[in-house]
Coordinates of C-alpha atoms in Angstrom, one line a residue:
P104 CA 190.3 27.4 9.5
Q105 CA 188.0 28.2 12.6
F106 CA 186.5 25.0 12.5
K107 CA 189.4 23.2 12.3
Q108 CA 190.7 24.9 15.2
I109 CA 188.1 24.0 17.5
A110 CA 188.3 20.3 16.0
N111 CA 191.7 20.5 17.5
E112 CA 190.8 22.2 20.9
V113 CA 187.9 19.0 21.1
K114 CA 190.2 17.1 20.4
N115 CA 192.3 17.8 22.8
C116 CA 189.9 17.2 25.9
V117 CA 189.3 13.8 24.7
I118 CA 191.1 11.8 26.4
F119 CA 189.9 8.2 27.6
A120 CA 189.8 7.8 24.6
R121 CA 192.8 8.6 23.4
I122 CA 195.1 6.5 26.3
D123 CA 196.8 5.1 23.4
E124 CA 197.9 8.3 22.2
L125 CA 198.8 10.1 25.2
P126 CA 202.9 10.9 26.1
E127 CA 203.6 9.3 30.1
E128 CA 203.8 12.8 32.0
I129 CA 199.5 12.7 31.2
L130 CA 199.6 10.0 32.3
D131 CA 201.2 10.2 35.3
E132 CA 198.4 13.2 35.7
L133 CA 195.9 10.7 35.2
A134 CA 196.5 8.2 37.8
F135 CA 197.3 10.9 39.5
E136 CA 193.8 12.6 39.4
L137 CA 191.6 8.4 38.8
H138 CA 193.3 7.6 42.2
I139 CA 194.9 4.7 41.2
E140 CA 197.2 3.8 43.8
W141 CA 198.8 0.4 42.6
Y142 CA 200.0 2.6 39.8
D143 CA 203.7 2.9 39.6
A144 CA 205.3 5.8 37.6
N145 CA 208.5 3.9 37.2
A146 CA 206.5 1.0 35.3
S147 CA 207.1 1.9 31.2
I148 CA 203.9 3.3 29.2
D149 CA 202.4 0.3 28.3
V150 CA 201.5 -1.1 31.5
K151 CA 200.3 2.6 32.4
R152 CA 197.8 2.5 29.7
A153 CA 196.9 -1.1 30.6
L154 CA 196.8 0.2 34.3
I155 CA 194.8 3.5 33.6
K156 CA 192.3 1.5 31.0
S157 CA 191.3 -0.5 33.5
S158 CA 191.3 1.3 36.2
D159 CA 187.4 2.1 36.8
I160 CA 187.0 -2.7 36.7
V161 CA 189.6 -2.7 38.8
H162 CA 188.0 0.1 41.9
M163 CA 184.7 -2.0 41.6
Y164 CA 185.8 -5.0 42.4
H165 CA 188.6 -3.8 44.8
G166 CA 189.3 -6.0 47.4
T167 CA 188.3 -9.1 45.3
P168 CA 190.9 -11.9 43.9
Y169 CA 189.5 -10.3 40.0
A170 CA 190.7 -7.0 40.4
I171 CA 193.7 -8.4 41.8
E172 CA 193.8 -10.7 38.7
R173 CA 192.7 -7.3 36.4
V174 CA 196.7 -5.7 38.4
V175 CA 198.5 -8.6 37.4
Q176 CA 197.5 -8.8 33.8
D177 CA 198.2 -5.4 33.4
Y178 CA 201.7 -5.7 34.9
F179 CA 202.6 -9.1 33.5
G180 CA 200.6 -9.6 30.6
D181 CA 199.4 -12.8 32.1
G182 CA 198.0 -14.6 35.2
H183 CA 195.6 -15.9 38.0
V184 CA 195.0 -15.8 41.3
E185 CA 194.6 -19.0 43.5
E186 CA 192.9 -19.0 46.5
W187 CA 194.1 -21.0 49.8
W188 CA 191.5 -23.7 49.4
E189 CA 192.2 -24.3 45.7
Y190 CA 195.6 -25.2 46.6
G191 CA 195.6 -26.3 49.9
G192 CA 197.3 -23.4 51.7
Q193 CA 196.3 -21.6 54.6
P194 CA 192.6 -20.1 55.1
Y195 CA 193.6 -15.9 54.1
H196 CA 196.2 -17.0 52.1
F197 CA 196.7 -17.0 48.0
R198 CA 198.6 -17.0 45.7
V199 CA 199.4 -15.4 42.4
V200 CA 200.6 -18.0 38.7
T201 CA 202.0 -16.2 35.8
S202 CA 203.9 -17.4 33.0
N203 CA 205.6 -14.4 32.4
A204 CA 209.6 -14.9 32.6
A205 CA 210.5 -11.8 33.6
V206 CA 208.9 -11.9 36.7
T207 CA 212.5 -10.8 39.1
G208 CA 213.9 -8.1 40.8
E209 CA 212.2 -4.5 40.0
L210 CA 208.8 -5.7 38.1
A211 CA 208.3 -8.1 40.9
S212 CA 209.1 -5.5 44.0
Q213 CA 206.7 -3.0 41.6
F214 CA 203.8 -6.4 41.5
A215 CA 203.7 -6.7 45.5
K216 CA 203.4 -3.0 45.9
A217 CA 200.6 -2.9 43.5
I218 CA 198.4 -6.5 45.6
E219 CA 199.4 -4.8 48.8
K220 CA 197.0 -1.3 47.9
V221 CA 194.1 -3.6 45.8
K222 CA 193.9 -6.6 47.6
R223 CA 191.9 -7.1 50.7
K224 CA 193.5 -6.2 54.3
S225 CA 192.7 -9.5 55.5
T226 CA 194.4 -11.4 52.9
R227 CA 198.1 -12.2 52.2
L228 CA 200.6 -13.1 48.9
E229 CA 201.5 -16.4 50.9
Q230 CA 203.7 -16.7 46.9
V231 CA 204.9 -15.6 43.3
I232 CA 204.8 -18.9 40.7
V233 CA 206.2 -18.6 37.6
A234 CA 205.0 -21.3 35.6
M235 CA 207.1 -22.5 32.8
T236 CA 206.5 -24.5 30.2
A237 CA 208.1 -26.1 27.1
D238 CA 208.0 -28.0 24.3
F239 CA 210.6 -30.7 23.9
P240 CA 211.0 -33.7 21.7
I241 CA 210.5 -37.2 23.7
Y242 CA 212.4 -40.0 22.2
F243 CA 211.7 -43.8 23.5
A244 CA 214.1 -46.5 22.8
N245 CA 214.0 -50.0 23.6
V246 CA 216.5 -52.9 23.4
L247 CA 215.4 -56.9 22.9
H248 CA 218.6 -59.4 23.1
T249 CA 217.9 -62.6 22.5
G250 CA 220.6 -65.9 22.1
D251 CA 222.0 -68.8 23.4
F252 CA 225.0 -69.1 25.6
I253 CA 227.1 -72.2 24.3
M254 CA 230.3 -73.3 26.6
V255 CA 233.0 -75.2 24.9
E256 CA 235.3 -76.5 26.9
Q257 CA 238.0 -78.9 25.6
V258 CA 238.1 -81.9 27.7
V259 CA 242.5 -83.9 27.7

């Protein structure tokens, strides 16, 4: 019985290996302790878990496009950063391209606040592009009509 009690207490001490099992309150406290400035307490629990898991990488590359891409992927599930020279924009501007259609409303404001915490102060977020793709069947048809015109007149 003593070993079982010790095992349960040790299990409660292991935090990072159990991020997917932790309740939301503990995730909020953990984000505060890890100084994750781009963390939003109003985000969904899956987003919170993803932000905590990638926090070390974002801290290592803070201020780079890679760090912004990680935060974009944590909030939206997918996306990438295009720098100004890649699309012909103004110097020190960038844009984010994602295919997540839910990038409107509250999620967009959460994202904008998070990006401000991760990007360099000298760069500017120019726009967020939602790239939508769909498979539509396309049909082509041609018609060729050949014939002669014959004019018949009655002569009196």
